[in-house]
CSV table of C-alpha atoms in Angstrom, one decimal:
chain,number,residue,atom,x,y,z
A,1,MET,CA,98.9,64.5,93.3
A,2,SER,CA,99.6,61.9,90.7
A,3,ALA,CA,96.4,62.9,88.8
A,4,GLU,CA,97.6,66.6,88.6
A,5,PRO,CA,100.1,67.0,85.8
A,6,ILE,CA,102.7,69.7,86.8
A,7,PRO,CA,102.7,72.5,84.3
A,8,GLU,CA,106.1,72.6,82.6
A,9,SER,CA,107.1,76.1,83.6
A,10,TRP,CA,106.6,75.3,87.3
A,11,ARG,CA,108.2,71.8,87.2
A,12,ALA,CA,111.6,72.9,88.5
A,13,VAL,CA,109.9,74.7,91.4
A,14,LEU,CA,107.5,72.0,92.4
A,15,GLU,CA,109.3,68.7,91.8
A,16,PRO,CA,111.6,69.0,94.8
A,17,VAL,CA,108.7,69.8,97.1
A,18,LEU,CA,106.5,67.1,95.7
A,19,ALA,CA,109.2,64.5,96.4
A,20,THR,CA,109.1,65.3,100.2
A,21,PRO,CA,107.3,63.0,102.7
A,22,GLU,CA,104.9,65.9,103.5
A,23,ALA,CA,103.7,66.1,99.9
A,24,ARG,CA,103.3,62.3,99.6
A,25,ARG,CA,101.2,62.3,102.8
A,26,LEU,CA,99.0,65.0,101.3
A,27,GLY,CA,98.4,62.9,98.1
A,28,GLY,CA,97.6,59.8,100.2
A,29,TRP,CA,95.4,61.8,102.5
A,30,LEU,CA,93.4,63.3,99.6
A,31,SER,CA,92.9,59.9,98.0
A,32,ALA,CA,91.7,58.5,101.3
A,33,GLU,CA,89.2,61.3,101.8
A,34,GLU,CA,87.8,60.7,98.4
A,35,ALA,CA,87.7,57.0,98.9
A,36,ALA,CA,85.7,57.6,102.1
A,37,GLY,CA,83.1,59.3,100.0
A,38,LYS,CA,83.9,62.9,100.8
A,39,THR,CA,83.4,65.5,98.1
A,40,VAL,CA,86.6,67.5,97.4
A,41,TYR,CA,86.7,70.8,95.5
A,42,PRO,CA,87.8,71.6,92.9
A,43,ALA,CA,87.6,68.4,90.8
A,44,ARG,CA,90.8,66.4,90.0
A,45,GLY,CA,92.5,67.9,87.0
A,46,GLN,CA,91.6,71.5,88.1
A,47,ARG,CA,93.7,71.7,91.3
A,48,LEU,CA,96.7,73.3,89.6
A,49,ALA,CA,94.7,75.4,87.2
A,50,ALA,CA,96.3,78.6,88.5
A,51,LEU,CA,99.7,77.4,87.5
A,52,ASP,CA,98.5,76.0,84.2
A,53,LEU,CA,96.9,79.2,83.1
A,54,THR,CA,99.7,81.5,84.3
A,55,PRO,CA,103.1,80.1,83.4
A,56,ARG,CA,105.9,81.1,85.7
A,57,GLU,CA,107.6,83.4,83.1
A,58,ASN,CA,104.3,85.3,82.5
A,59,VAL,CA,103.5,86.2,86.1
A,60,ARG,CA,103.0,89.9,86.5
A,61,ALA,CA,100.8,90.0,89.6
A,62,VAL,CA,99.9,87.5,92.4
A,63,ILE,CA,96.6,87.5,94.3
A,64,LEU,CA,96.6,85.1,97.3
A,65,GLY,CA,93.4,83.4,98.5
A,66,GLN,CA,92.9,81.1,101.5
A,67,ASP,CA,91.2,78.1,100.1
A,68,PRO,CA,88.8,77.2,97.3
A,69,TYR,CA,85.0,77.9,97.4
A,70,HIS,CA,83.3,75.0,99.1
A,71,GLY,CA,79.9,75.2,97.4
A,72,PRO,CA,78.8,73.0,94.4
A,73,GLY,CA,80.0,74.2,91.0
A,74,GLN,CA,82.0,77.1,92.4
A,75,ALA,CA,85.7,76.1,92.6
A,76,HIS,CA,87.7,75.7,89.5
A,77,GLY,CA,91.3,76.2,90.6
A,78,LEU,CA,91.6,80.0,90.6
A,79,ALA,CA,91.4,82.1,93.8
A,80,PHE,CA,88.3,84.2,94.0
A,81,SER,CA,87.0,83.0,90.6
A,82,VAL,CA,84.0,80.9,89.7
A,83,PRO,CA,83.1,79.3,86.3
A,84,GLU,CA,81.0,81.1,83.7
A,85,GLY,CA,77.3,81.2,84.7
A,86,VAL,CA,77.9,80.7,88.4
A,87,LYS,CA,76.4,83.4,90.8
A,88,LEU,CA,79.1,85.8,92.0
A,89,PRO,CA,80.1,85.0,95.6
A,90,PRO,CA,80.0,88.0,98.0
A,91,SER,CA,83.8,88.5,98.1
A,92,LEU,CA,84.0,88.6,94.3
A,93,ARG,CA,81.1,91.1,94.2
A,94,ASN,CA,83.1,93.4,96.4
A,95,ILE,CA,86.2,92.9,94.3
A,96,TYR,CA,84.2,94.0,91.3
A,97,ARG,CA,82.7,96.9,93.2
A,98,GLU,CA,86.2,98.1,94.0
A,99,LEU,CA,87.4,97.5,90.5
A,100,ALA,CA,84.6,99.8,89.1
A,101,ALA,CA,85.5,102.5,91.6
A,102,ASP,CA,89.2,102.2,90.9
A,103,CYS,CA,89.4,101.8,87.2
A,104,GLY,CA,86.0,103.0,85.9
A,105,GLY,CA,84.1,101.1,83.3
A,106,THR,CA,81.9,98.1,83.9
A,107,PRO,CA,83.3,95.0,85.4
A,108,PRO,CA,82.6,91.7,83.6
A,109,GLU,CA,79.2,90.1,84.4
A,110,SER,CA,80.9,86.7,84.6
A,111,GLY,CA,82.7,85.6,87.8
A,112,SER,CA,85.3,83.8,85.8
A,113,LEU,CA,88.7,85.4,86.2
A,114,VAL,CA,90.4,83.2,83.6
A,115,HIS,CA,91.0,86.5,81.6
A,116,TRP,CA,93.1,87.8,84.5
A,117,ALA,CA,95.1,84.5,84.8
A,118,LYS,CA,95.8,84.6,81.0
A,119,GLN,CA,97.3,88.1,81.4
A,120,GLY,CA,99.7,87.0,84.1
A,121,VAL,CA,97.7,87.3,87.3
A,122,LEU,CA,98.5,84.3,89.4
A,123,LEU,CA,95.3,83.5,91.4
A,124,LEU,CA,96.7,81.2,94.0
A,125,ASN,CA,95.0,79.8,97.0
A,126,ASN,CA,97.0,78.7,100.0
A,127,SER,CA,95.2,75.3,100.1
A,128,LEU,CA,94.3,74.0,96.7
A,129,THR,CA,91.5,71.8,97.8
A,130,VAL,CA,88.7,71.9,100.3
A,131,GLU,CA,85.9,69.5,101.5
A,132,ALA,CA,82.4,70.4,100.3
A,133,ALA,CA,80.6,72.7,102.8
A,134,ASN,CA,83.6,72.8,105.1
A,135,ALA,CA,85.7,75.9,104.7
A,136,GLY,CA,89.3,75.6,105.8
A,137,SER,CA,89.1,71.8,106.1
A,138,HIS,CA,92.3,71.1,104.2
A,139,ALA,CA,94.4,73.8,105.9
A,140,GLY,CA,97.5,72.3,107.5
A,141,LYS,CA,97.4,69.1,105.4
A,142,GLY,CA,100.5,69.8,103.3
A,143,TRP,CA,99.5,72.4,100.7
A,144,ASP,CA,101.4,75.2,102.5
A,145,ALA,CA,104.8,73.8,101.5
A,146,ILE,CA,103.7,73.6,97.8
A,147,THR,CA,102.1,77.0,97.6
A,148,ASP,CA,104.9,78.6,99.6
A,149,ALA,CA,107.4,77.3,97.1
A,150,VAL,CA,105.4,78.9,94.2
A,151,VAL,CA,105.2,82.3,96.0
A,152,ALA,CA,108.9,82.2,96.9
A,153,ALA,CA,109.9,81.4,93.3
A,154,VAL,CA,108.0,84.5,92.1
A,155,ALA,CA,109.4,86.6,94.9
A,156,ARG,CA,113.0,85.6,94.1
A,157,SER,CA,112.7,86.6,90.5
A,158,ASP,CA,114.4,89.8,89.4
A,159,THR,CA,111.3,90.6,87.3
A,160,PRO,CA,109.2,93.3,88.9
A,161,THR,CA,105.9,91.8,90.1
A,162,ALA,CA,102.9,93.0,92.1
A,163,PHE,CA,101.7,91.1,95.1
A,164,ILE,CA,98.1,91.8,96.2
A,165,LEU,CA,97.5,90.6,99.8
A,166,TRP,CA,93.9,90.8,100.9
A,167,GLY,CA,93.4,89.9,104.6
A,168,SER,CA,95.5,88.6,107.4
A,169,HIS,CA,95.8,85.1,106.0
A,170,ALA,CA,97.4,86.3,102.7
A,171,GLN,CA,99.6,88.7,104.6
A,172,GLY,CA,100.7,86.0,107.0
A,173,LYS,CA,101.6,83.7,104.2
A,174,ALA,CA,103.7,86.4,102.5
A,175,ALA,CA,105.5,87.0,105.8
A,176,ARG,CA,106.9,83.5,105.6
A,177,ILE,CA,108.7,84.4,102.3
A,178,PRO,CA,111.9,86.3,103.2
A,179,GLU,CA,112.3,87.6,99.6
A,180,LEU,CA,108.9,89.2,99.6
A,181,THR,CA,109.7,92.7,100.9
A,182,ASP,CA,108.9,96.3,100.1
A,183,ASP,CA,112.4,97.2,98.8
A,184,GLY,CA,111.1,98.4,95.5
A,185,SER,CA,111.9,95.4,93.4
A,186,HIS,CA,108.3,94.2,93.8
A,187,LEU,CA,105.1,96.0,94.7
A,188,VAL,CA,103.4,94.6,97.8
A,189,LEU,CA,99.9,95.9,98.5
A,190,ARG,CA,98.1,95.0,101.7
A,191,SER,CA,94.5,95.6,102.7
A,192,PRO,CA,91.6,94.0,104.5
A,193,HIS,CA,89.9,91.0,102.8
A,194,PRO,CA,87.1,91.8,100.4
A,195,SER,CA,84.6,89.6,102.3
A,196,PRO,CA,81.4,91.4,103.6
A,197,LEU,CA,82.8,91.1,107.1
A,198,SER,CA,85.9,93.2,106.4
A,199,ALA,CA,85.6,95.0,103.1
A,200,HIS,CA,84.5,98.3,104.8
A,201,ARG,CA,87.6,98.3,107.0
A,202,GLY,CA,89.8,99.5,104.2
A,203,PHE,CA,89.4,97.2,101.3
A,204,PHE,CA,87.0,99.6,99.7
A,205,GLY,CA,89.0,102.6,98.5
A,206,SER,CA,92.3,100.7,98.5
A,207,LYS,CA,92.5,101.0,94.6
A,208,PRO,CA,94.8,98.0,94.0
A,209,PHE,CA,94.1,97.6,90.3
A,210,GLY,CA,95.2,101.0,89.3
A,211,LYS,CA,98.3,100.8,91.6
A,212,VAL,CA,99.3,97.5,90.0
A,213,ASN,CA,98.9,98.9,86.5
A,214,ALA,CA,100.9,102.0,87.3
A,215,PHE,CA,103.7,99.9,88.8
A,216,LEU,CA,103.8,97.5,85.8
A,217,GLU,CA,103.7,100.3,83.3
A,218,ALA,CA,106.6,102.1,85.1
A,219,HIS,CA,108.6,98.9,84.8
A,220,GLY,CA,107.9,98.3,81.2
A,221,ARG,CA,105.6,95.3,81.8
A,222,GLY,CA,102.4,96.7,80.2
A,223,THR,CA,99.1,96.8,82.0
A,224,ILE,CA,96.4,94.3,82.9
A,225,ASP,CA,92.9,94.7,81.3
A,226,TRP,CA,91.1,94.0,84.6
A,227,CYS,CA,87.7,94.8,83.1
A,228,GLY,CA,88.1,92.8,79.9
A,229,LYS,CA,85.4,90.4,78.8
A,230,ALA,CA,85.8,87.1,80.6
A,231,ARG,CA,86.6,84.0,78.5
A,232,ALA,CA,86.1,80.5,79.8
């Protein structure tokens, strides 16, 4: 983790966790994997991009992913997002399909969700790295404690925030955070994952984007321009 500067607004949340033996083992294990010639996505310097682009005080919504895309050129540190010019992955295509049905208008052609992150949407994967062509390969290696701490810090805040939990993995992660409840202080939306395997089981028609905007507006937090032009 030494090559990943901690964004200032998240420093108080992460420094205690990063000082633990588990986090140090994670750093050593990642270095050993790369030294052995394995390709790890995203590249060093991008692994905390979600935290860098969405300061703690700006978080208005949280979308939880499982782990980064494991194909070349796809992962850049934001859950479900790909860089400008990269072909849309199937899950993101389904997210855009639901976005168009929910909010109207035309979704961005770009798969970059940087414009969401800059508006306060924390696009956080549970594991922040993955081995090339090996989905889920870095699960259980120590990222959970770090990303749990981030989610818990947002959940403990008195500032009304929307949590969008797509699929059993995201919902299971949220279940580990005692403060993340449906008591009205936060909005917690649960639905199946947008992947082609499950999107037709209730993701389509769930209308999360409009619900989030209605909640944020009701609490004086403005709205998110979900369909705005993507900017790298």
